[in-house]
Short mmCIF file of C-alpha atoms and ligand atoms in Angstrom, two decimals:
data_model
loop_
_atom_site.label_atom_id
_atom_site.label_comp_id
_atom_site.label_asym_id
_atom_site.label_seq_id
_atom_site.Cartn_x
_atom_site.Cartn_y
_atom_site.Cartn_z
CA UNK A 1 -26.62 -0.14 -8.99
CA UNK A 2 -24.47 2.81 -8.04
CA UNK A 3 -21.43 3.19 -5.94
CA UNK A 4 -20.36 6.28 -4.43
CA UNK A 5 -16.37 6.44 -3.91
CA UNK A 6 -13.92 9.47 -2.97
CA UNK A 7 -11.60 10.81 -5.06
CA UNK A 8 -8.47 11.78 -3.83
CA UNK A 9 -6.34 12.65 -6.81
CA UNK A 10 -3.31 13.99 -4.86
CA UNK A 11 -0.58 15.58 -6.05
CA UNK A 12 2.88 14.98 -8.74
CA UNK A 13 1.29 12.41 -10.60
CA UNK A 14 -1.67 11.24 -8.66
CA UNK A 15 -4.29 13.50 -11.02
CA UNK A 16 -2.76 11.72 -14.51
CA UNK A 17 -2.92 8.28 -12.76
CA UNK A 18 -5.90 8.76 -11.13
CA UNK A 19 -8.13 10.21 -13.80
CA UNK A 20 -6.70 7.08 -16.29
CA UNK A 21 -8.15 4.88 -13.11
CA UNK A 22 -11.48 6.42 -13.20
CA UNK A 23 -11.89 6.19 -17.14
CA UNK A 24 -10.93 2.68 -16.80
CA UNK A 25 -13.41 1.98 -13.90
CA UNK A 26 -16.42 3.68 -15.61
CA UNK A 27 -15.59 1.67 -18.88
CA UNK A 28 -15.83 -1.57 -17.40
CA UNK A 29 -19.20 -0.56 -15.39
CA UNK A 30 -20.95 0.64 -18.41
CA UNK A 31 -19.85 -2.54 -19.72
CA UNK A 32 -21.22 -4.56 -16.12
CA UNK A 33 -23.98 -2.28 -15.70
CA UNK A 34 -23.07 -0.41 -13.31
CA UNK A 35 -21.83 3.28 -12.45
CA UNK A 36 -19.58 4.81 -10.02
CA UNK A 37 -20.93 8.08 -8.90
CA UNK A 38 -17.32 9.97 -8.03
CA UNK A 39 -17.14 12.46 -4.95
CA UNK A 40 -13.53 14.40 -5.41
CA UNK A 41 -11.77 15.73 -2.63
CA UNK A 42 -8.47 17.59 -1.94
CA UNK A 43 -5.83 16.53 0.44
CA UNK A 44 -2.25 17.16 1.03
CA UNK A 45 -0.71 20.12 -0.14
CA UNK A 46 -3.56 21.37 -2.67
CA UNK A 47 -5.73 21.08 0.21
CA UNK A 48 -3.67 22.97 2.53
CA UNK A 49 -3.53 25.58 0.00
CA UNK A 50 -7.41 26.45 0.22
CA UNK A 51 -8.67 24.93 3.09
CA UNK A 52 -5.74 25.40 5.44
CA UNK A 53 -5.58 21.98 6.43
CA UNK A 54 -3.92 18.94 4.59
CA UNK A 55 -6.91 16.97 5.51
CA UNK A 56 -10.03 18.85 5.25
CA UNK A 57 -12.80 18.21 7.52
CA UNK A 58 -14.77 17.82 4.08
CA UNK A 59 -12.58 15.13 2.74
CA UNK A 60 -12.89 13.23 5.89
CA UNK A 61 -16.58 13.47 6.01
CA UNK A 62 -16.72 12.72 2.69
CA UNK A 63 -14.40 9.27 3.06
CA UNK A 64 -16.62 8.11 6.03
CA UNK A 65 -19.63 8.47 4.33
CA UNK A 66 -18.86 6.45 1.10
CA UNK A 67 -16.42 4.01 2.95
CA UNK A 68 -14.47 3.25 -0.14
CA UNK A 69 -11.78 5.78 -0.94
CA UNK A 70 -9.84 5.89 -4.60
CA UNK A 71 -6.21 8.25 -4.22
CA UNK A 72 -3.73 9.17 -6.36
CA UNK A 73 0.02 9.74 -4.31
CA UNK A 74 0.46 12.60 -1.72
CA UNK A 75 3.71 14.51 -1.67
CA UNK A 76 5.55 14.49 2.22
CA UNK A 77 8.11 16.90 2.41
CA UNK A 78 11.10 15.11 3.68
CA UNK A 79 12.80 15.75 7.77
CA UNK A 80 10.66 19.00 7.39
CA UNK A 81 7.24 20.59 6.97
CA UNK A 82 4.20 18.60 7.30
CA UNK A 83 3.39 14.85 8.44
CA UNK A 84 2.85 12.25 5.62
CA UNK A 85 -1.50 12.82 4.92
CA UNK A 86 -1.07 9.10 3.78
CA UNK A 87 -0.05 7.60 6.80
CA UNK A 88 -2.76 9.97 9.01
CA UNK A 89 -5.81 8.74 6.45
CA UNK A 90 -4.81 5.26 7.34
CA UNK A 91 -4.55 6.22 10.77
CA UNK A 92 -7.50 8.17 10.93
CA UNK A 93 -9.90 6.05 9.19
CA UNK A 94 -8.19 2.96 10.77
CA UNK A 95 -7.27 1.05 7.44
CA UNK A 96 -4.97 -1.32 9.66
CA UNK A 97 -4.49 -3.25 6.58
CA UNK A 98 -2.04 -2.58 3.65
CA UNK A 99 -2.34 -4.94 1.19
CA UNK A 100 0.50 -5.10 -1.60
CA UNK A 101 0.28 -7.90 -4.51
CA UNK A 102 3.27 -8.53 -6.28
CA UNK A 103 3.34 -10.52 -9.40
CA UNK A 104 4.83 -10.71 -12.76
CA UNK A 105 2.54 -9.84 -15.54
CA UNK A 106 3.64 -11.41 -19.09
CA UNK A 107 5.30 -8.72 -20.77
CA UNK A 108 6.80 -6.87 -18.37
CA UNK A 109 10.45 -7.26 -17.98
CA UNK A 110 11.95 -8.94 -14.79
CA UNK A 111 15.24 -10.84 -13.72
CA UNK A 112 12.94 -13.30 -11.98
CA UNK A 113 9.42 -15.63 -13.00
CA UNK A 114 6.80 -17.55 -11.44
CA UNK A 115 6.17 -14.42 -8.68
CA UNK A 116 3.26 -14.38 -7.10
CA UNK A 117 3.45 -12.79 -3.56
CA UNK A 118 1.41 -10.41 -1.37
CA UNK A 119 2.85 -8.29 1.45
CA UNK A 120 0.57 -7.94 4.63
CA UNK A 121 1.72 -4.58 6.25
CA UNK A 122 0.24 -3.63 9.47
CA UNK A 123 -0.36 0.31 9.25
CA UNK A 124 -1.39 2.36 12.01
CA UNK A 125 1.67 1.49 14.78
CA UNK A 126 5.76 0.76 14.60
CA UNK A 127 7.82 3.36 14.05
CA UNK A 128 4.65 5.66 11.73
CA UNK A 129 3.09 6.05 15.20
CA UNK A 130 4.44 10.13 14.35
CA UNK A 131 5.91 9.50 18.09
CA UNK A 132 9.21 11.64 18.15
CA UNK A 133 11.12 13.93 20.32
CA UNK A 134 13.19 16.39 18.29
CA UNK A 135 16.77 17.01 18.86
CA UNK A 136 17.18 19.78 21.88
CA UNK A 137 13.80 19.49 23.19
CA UNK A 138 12.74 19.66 26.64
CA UNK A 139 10.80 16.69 26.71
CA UNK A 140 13.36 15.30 24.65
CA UNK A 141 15.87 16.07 27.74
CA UNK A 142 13.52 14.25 30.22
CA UNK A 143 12.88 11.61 28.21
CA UNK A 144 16.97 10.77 28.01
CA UNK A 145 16.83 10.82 31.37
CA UNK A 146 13.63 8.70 32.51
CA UNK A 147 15.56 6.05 30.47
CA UNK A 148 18.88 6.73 31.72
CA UNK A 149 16.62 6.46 35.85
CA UNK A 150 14.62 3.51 34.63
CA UNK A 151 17.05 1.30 32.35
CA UNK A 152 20.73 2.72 33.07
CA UNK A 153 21.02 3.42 29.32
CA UNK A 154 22.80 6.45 28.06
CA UNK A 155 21.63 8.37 25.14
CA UNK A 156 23.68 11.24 23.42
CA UNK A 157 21.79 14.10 24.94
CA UNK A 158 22.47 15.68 20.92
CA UNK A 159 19.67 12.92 19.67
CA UNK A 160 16.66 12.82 17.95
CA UNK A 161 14.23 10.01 19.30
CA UNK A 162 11.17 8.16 17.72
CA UNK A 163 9.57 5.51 19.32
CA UNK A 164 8.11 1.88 18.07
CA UNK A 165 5.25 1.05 19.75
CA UNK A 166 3.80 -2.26 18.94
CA UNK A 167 0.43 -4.09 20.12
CA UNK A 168 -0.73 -7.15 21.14
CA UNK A 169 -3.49 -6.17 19.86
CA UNK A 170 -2.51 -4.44 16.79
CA UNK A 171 -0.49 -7.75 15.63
CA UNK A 172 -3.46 -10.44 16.55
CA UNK A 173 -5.59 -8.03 14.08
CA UNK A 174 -3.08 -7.98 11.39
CA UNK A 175 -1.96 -11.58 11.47
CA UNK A 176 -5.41 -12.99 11.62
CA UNK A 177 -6.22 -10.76 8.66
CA UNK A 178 -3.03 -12.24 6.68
CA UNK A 179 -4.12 -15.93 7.37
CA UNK A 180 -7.60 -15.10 6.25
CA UNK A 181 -6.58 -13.42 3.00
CA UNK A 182 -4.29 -16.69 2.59
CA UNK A 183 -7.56 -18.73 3.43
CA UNK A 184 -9.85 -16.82 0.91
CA UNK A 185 -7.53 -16.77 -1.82
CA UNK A 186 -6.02 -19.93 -1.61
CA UNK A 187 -2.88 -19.48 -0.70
CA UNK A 188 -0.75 -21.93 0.96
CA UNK A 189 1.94 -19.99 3.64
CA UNK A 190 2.11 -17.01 5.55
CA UNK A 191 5.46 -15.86 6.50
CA UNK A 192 6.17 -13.45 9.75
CA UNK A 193 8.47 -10.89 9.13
CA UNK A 194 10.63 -9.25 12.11
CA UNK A 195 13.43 -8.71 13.81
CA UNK A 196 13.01 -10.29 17.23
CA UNK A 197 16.48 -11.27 17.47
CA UNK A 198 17.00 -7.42 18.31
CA UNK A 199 13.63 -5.70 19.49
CA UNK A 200 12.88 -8.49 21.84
CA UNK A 201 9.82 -6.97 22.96
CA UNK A 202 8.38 -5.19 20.64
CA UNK A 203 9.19 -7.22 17.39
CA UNK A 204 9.37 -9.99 20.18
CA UNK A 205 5.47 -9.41 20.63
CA UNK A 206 4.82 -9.29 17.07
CA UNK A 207 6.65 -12.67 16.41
CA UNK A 208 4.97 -14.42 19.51
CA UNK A 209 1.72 -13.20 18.51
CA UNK A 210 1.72 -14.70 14.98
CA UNK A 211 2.89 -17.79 16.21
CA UNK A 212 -0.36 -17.94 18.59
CA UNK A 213 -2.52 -17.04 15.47
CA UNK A 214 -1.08 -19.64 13.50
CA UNK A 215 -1.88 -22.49 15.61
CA UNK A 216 -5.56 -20.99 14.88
CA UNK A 217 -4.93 -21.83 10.79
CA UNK A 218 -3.48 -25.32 10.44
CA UNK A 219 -4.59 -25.43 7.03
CA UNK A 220 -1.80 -22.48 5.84
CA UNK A 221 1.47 -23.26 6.74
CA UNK A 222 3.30 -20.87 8.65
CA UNK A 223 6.65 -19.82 9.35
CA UNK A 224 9.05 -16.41 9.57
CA UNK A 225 11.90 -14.90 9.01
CA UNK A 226 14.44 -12.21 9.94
CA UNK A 227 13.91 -8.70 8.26
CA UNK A 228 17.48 -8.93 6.48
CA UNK A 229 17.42 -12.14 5.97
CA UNK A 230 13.99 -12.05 4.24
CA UNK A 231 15.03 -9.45 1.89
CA UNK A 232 18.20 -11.58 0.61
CA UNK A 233 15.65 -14.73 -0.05
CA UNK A 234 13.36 -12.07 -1.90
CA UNK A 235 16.19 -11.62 -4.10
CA UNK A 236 17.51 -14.51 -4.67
CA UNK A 237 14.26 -17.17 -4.25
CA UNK A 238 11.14 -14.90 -4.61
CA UNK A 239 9.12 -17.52 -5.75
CA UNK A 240 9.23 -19.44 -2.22
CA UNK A 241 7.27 -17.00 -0.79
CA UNK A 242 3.55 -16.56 -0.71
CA UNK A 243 1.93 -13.96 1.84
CA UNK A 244 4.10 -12.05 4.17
CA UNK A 245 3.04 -10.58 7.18
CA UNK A 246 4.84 -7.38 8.14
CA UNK A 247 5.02 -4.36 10.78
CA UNK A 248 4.78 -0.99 9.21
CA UNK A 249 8.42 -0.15 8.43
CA UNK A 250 9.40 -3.39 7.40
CA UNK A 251 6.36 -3.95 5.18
CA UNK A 252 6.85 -0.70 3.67
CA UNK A 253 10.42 -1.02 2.59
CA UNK A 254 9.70 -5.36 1.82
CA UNK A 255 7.01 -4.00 -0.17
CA UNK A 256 8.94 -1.71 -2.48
CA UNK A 257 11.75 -4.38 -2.76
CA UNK A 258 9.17 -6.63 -3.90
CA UNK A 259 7.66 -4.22 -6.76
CA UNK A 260 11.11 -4.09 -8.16
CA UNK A 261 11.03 -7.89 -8.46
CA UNK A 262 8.03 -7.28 -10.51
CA UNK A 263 9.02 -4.94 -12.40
CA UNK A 264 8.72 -1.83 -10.71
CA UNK A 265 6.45 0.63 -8.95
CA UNK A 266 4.68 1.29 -12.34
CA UNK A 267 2.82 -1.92 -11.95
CA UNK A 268 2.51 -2.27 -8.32
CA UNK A 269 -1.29 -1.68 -6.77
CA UNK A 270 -2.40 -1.72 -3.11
CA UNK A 271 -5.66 -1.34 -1.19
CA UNK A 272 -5.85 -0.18 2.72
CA UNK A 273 -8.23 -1.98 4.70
CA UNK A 274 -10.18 -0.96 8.15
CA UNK A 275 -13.33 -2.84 9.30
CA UNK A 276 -15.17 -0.04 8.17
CA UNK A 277 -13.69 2.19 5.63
CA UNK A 278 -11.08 0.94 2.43
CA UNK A 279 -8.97 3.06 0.30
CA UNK A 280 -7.26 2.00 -2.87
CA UNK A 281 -3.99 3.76 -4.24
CA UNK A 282 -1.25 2.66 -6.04
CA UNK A 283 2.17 1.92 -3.85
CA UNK A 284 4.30 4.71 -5.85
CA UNK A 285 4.59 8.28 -4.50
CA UNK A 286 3.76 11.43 -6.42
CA UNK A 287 7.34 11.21 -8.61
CA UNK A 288 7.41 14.68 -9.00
CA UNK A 289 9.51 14.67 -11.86
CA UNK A 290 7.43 13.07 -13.98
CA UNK A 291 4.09 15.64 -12.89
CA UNK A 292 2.13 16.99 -15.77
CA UNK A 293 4.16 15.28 -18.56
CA UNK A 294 1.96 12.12 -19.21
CA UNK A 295 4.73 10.04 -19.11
CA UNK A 296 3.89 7.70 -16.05
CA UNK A 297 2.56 4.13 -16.32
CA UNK A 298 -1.40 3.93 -14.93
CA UNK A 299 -1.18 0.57 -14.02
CA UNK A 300 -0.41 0.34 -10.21
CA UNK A 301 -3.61 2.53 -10.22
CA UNK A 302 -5.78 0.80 -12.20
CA UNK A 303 -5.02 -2.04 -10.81
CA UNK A 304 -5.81 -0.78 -7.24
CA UNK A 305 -8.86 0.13 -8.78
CA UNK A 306 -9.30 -3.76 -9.67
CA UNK A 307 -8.86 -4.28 -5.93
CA UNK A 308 -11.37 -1.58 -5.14
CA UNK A 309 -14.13 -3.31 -7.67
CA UNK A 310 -13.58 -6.59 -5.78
CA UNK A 311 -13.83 -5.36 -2.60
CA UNK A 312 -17.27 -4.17 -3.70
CA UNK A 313 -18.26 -7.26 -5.08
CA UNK A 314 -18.04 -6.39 -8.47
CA UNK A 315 -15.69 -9.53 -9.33
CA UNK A 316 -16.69 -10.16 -13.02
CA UNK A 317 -15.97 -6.31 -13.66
CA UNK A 318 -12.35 -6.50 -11.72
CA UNK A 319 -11.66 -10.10 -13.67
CA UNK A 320 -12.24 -7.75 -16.95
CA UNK A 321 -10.81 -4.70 -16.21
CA UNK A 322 -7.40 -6.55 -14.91
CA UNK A 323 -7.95 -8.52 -18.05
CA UNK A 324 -7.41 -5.72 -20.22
CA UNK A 325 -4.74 -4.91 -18.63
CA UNK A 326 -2.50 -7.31 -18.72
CA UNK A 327 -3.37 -7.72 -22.42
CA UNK A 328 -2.23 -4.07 -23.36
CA UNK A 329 0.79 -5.31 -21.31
CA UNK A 330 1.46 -8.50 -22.61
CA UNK A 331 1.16 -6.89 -26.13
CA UNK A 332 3.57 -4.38 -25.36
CA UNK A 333 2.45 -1.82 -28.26
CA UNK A 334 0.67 0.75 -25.93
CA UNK A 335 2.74 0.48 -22.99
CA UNK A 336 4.54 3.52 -20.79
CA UNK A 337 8.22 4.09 -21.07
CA UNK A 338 8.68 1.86 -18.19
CA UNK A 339 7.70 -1.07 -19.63
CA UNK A 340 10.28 -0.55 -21.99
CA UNK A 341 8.52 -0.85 -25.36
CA UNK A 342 10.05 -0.09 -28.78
CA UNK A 343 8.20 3.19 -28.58
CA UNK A 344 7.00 4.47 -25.35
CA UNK A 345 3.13 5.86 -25.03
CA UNK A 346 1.78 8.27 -22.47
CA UNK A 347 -0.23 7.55 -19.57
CA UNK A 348 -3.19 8.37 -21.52
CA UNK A 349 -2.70 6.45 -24.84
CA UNK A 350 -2.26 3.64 -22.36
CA UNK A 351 -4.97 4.21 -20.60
CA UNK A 352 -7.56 4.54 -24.19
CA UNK A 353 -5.63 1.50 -25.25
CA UNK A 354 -7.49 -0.39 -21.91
CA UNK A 355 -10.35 0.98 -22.50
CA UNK A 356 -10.29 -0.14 -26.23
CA UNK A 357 -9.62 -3.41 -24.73
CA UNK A 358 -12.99 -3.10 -22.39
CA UNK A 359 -15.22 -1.98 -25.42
CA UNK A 360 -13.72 -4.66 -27.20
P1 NAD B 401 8.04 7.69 -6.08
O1 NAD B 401 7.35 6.39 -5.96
O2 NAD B 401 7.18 8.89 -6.21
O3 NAD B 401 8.99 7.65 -7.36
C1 NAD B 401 10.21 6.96 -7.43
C2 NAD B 401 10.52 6.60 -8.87
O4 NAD B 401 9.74 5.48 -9.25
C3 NAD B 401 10.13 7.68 -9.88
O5 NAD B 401 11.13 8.63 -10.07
C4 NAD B 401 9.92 6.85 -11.14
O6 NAD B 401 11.15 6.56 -11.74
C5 NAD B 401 9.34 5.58 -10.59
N1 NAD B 401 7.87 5.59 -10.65
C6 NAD B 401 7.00 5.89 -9.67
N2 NAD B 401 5.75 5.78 -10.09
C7 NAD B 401 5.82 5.39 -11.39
C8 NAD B 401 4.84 5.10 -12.38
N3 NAD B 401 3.53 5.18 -12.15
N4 NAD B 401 5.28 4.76 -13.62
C9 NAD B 401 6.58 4.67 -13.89
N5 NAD B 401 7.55 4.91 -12.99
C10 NAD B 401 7.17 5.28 -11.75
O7 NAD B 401 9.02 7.82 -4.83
P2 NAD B 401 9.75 9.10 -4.22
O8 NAD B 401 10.33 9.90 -5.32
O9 NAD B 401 10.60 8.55 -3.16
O10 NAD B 401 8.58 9.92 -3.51
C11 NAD B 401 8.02 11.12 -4.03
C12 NAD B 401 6.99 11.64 -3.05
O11 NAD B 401 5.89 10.74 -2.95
C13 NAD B 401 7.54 11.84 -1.63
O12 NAD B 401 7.02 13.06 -1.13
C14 NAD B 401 6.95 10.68 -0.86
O13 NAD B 401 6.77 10.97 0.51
C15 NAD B 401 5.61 10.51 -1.56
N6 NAD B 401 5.03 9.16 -1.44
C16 NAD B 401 3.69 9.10 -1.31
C17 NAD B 401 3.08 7.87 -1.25
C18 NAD B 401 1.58 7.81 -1.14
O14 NAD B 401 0.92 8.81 -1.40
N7 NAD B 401 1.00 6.70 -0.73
C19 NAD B 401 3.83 6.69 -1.34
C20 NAD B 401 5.22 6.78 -1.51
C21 NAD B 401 5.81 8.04 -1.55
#
């Protein structure tokens, strides 16, 4: 059997982390009999750099014709320059579904145990919609004012807007795929996450939505919480929690709160999901900083990768590769600087170290 996925190494330190995935992944199919027939593919800046665009038409064609997408990070510049490429793949290809496990692995070093969550993060609407009107702007003028006409509120005409739109439809979709990941993997709650006490419409929706889907899944309880409120119980009672089901912002910034629970973003994979296509990346950025000096820990990408080989039915070679894993971790010999071993190894050492593991 052979698979054929995209490659989207990115940028910073997506071509160290990704290239580690893709050893790992073609260890453990030699091992399963299988092979992964790898189709690379530029976006972001790199891309922009040859092709003119930070999505290619190529790369695009390419992701819709394998369906299953493996990237490294993509540098956004920040307030200026060009849109984030991650959040227009998502939106492009429709991968509504950000999935984000967070759990501790033996061997890694947290405040907390016994964590075990995964956060459900709707990703194509909210505030990523790329909806804004830019300080000055003439539509931005007319837009002050069709609110001022229509709702008698004032905005300071010197104001940047960006708007948060948020679907009935785009929350029945995302909830119902939360409670059926709880269903499938046999987990017991789901818990909304929102801020309805503010956005009374459009977190209002969200909230009102989930509560309709829930009656759908009496089997998994259900129940939610307040944005701020849920962050303080993630830090101080992580372990109560069990899937959470976010909007885009909130998920994003929940998500990254939880990886630090876990111990960090070194270790934290994800996978996006659409109904047709699925891309696997790890939650970091590019950490530009750390480019080029094989310093970074490959785990949050190899363990997307484990993701990816599930989602493809390979289970027996994801149960082995994340197998090896955790045993380099638990070990703690061969482990990035992160980890904080004795003595730190590089992204690669780590990465043979797995794939001694695999060969056993
Ligand atoms: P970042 O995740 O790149 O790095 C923050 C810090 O986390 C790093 O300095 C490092 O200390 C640590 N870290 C990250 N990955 C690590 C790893 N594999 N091993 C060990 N430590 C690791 O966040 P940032 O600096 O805010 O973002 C840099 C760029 O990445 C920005 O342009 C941002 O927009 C982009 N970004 C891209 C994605 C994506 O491609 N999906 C996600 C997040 C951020």
């Amino acid at each position: 059997m052979e698979y054929s996925v995209t490659l989207i190494p990115g940028d910073g330190v997506g071509p160290e982390v990704t290239r580690s995935a893709r050893m790992c992944v073609d260890a453990i199919a030699r091992k399963h009999k299988f092979s992964v027939r790898w189709d690379e593919q530029l976006a972001g800046q790199t891309a922009n750099e040859k092709f003119g665009n930070v999505i290619p038409e190529k790369t695009l064609r390419s992701a819709k014709k394998n369906r299953i997408i493996m990237k490294g990070p993509i540098t956004t510049p920040v307030g200026v320059g060009f849109r984030s490429v991650n959040v227009e793949l998502r939106q492009r290809l429709d991968l509504f579904a950000n999935v984000r496990p967070a759990r501790i692995f033996p061997g890694v070093e947290s405040r907390y145990s016994d964590v075990n969550l995964v956060v459900v993060r709707e990703n194509t609407e909210d505030l990523y919609a790329g909806i804004e009107f830019d300080i000055g702007g003439k539509d931005t003028e007319e837009l002050i004012g069709f609110i001022k006409r229509k709702q008698g509120k004032s905005i300071r005409e010197d104001s940047a807007i960006a708007i948060k739109p948020i679907s009935k439809f785009g929350s029945k979709r995302i909830v119902e795929f939360a409670f059926d990941y709880a269903e499938h993997n046999k987990r017991r709650k789901v818990t909304a996450v929102h801020k309805a006490n503010i956005m009374k419409f459009a977190d209002g929706l969200f909230l009102k939505t989930a509560q309709e889907v829930a009656k759908e899944h009496p089997a998994v309880e259900f129940e939610d919480r307040i944005v701020d409120n849920m962050c303080m119980q993630l830090v101080t009672k992580p372990e109560q929690y069990d899937v959470l089901v976010c909007p885009n912002l909130y998920g994003d910034i929940v998500s990254d709160l939880c990886s630090g629970i876990v111990g960090g973003l070194g270790v934290a994979p994800s996978a996006d999901i659409g109904r047709e296509y699925a891309m696997f990346e790890p939650v970091h950025g590019s950490a530009p900083t750390h480019a080029g000096k094989d310093e970074v820990n490959p785990t949050a990408t190899i363990l997307s990768a484990v993701m990816m080989l599930d989602h493809i039915g390979e289970h027996k070679a994801a149960k082995d590769l994340e197998g090896a894993v955790l045993e380099v971790i638990r070990e703690k010999k061969k482990v990035t600087y992160d980890l904080m071993p004795k003595k730190p190894v590089g992204t690669m050492e780590m990465s043979e170290e797995i794939i001694r593991k695999i060969d056993g």
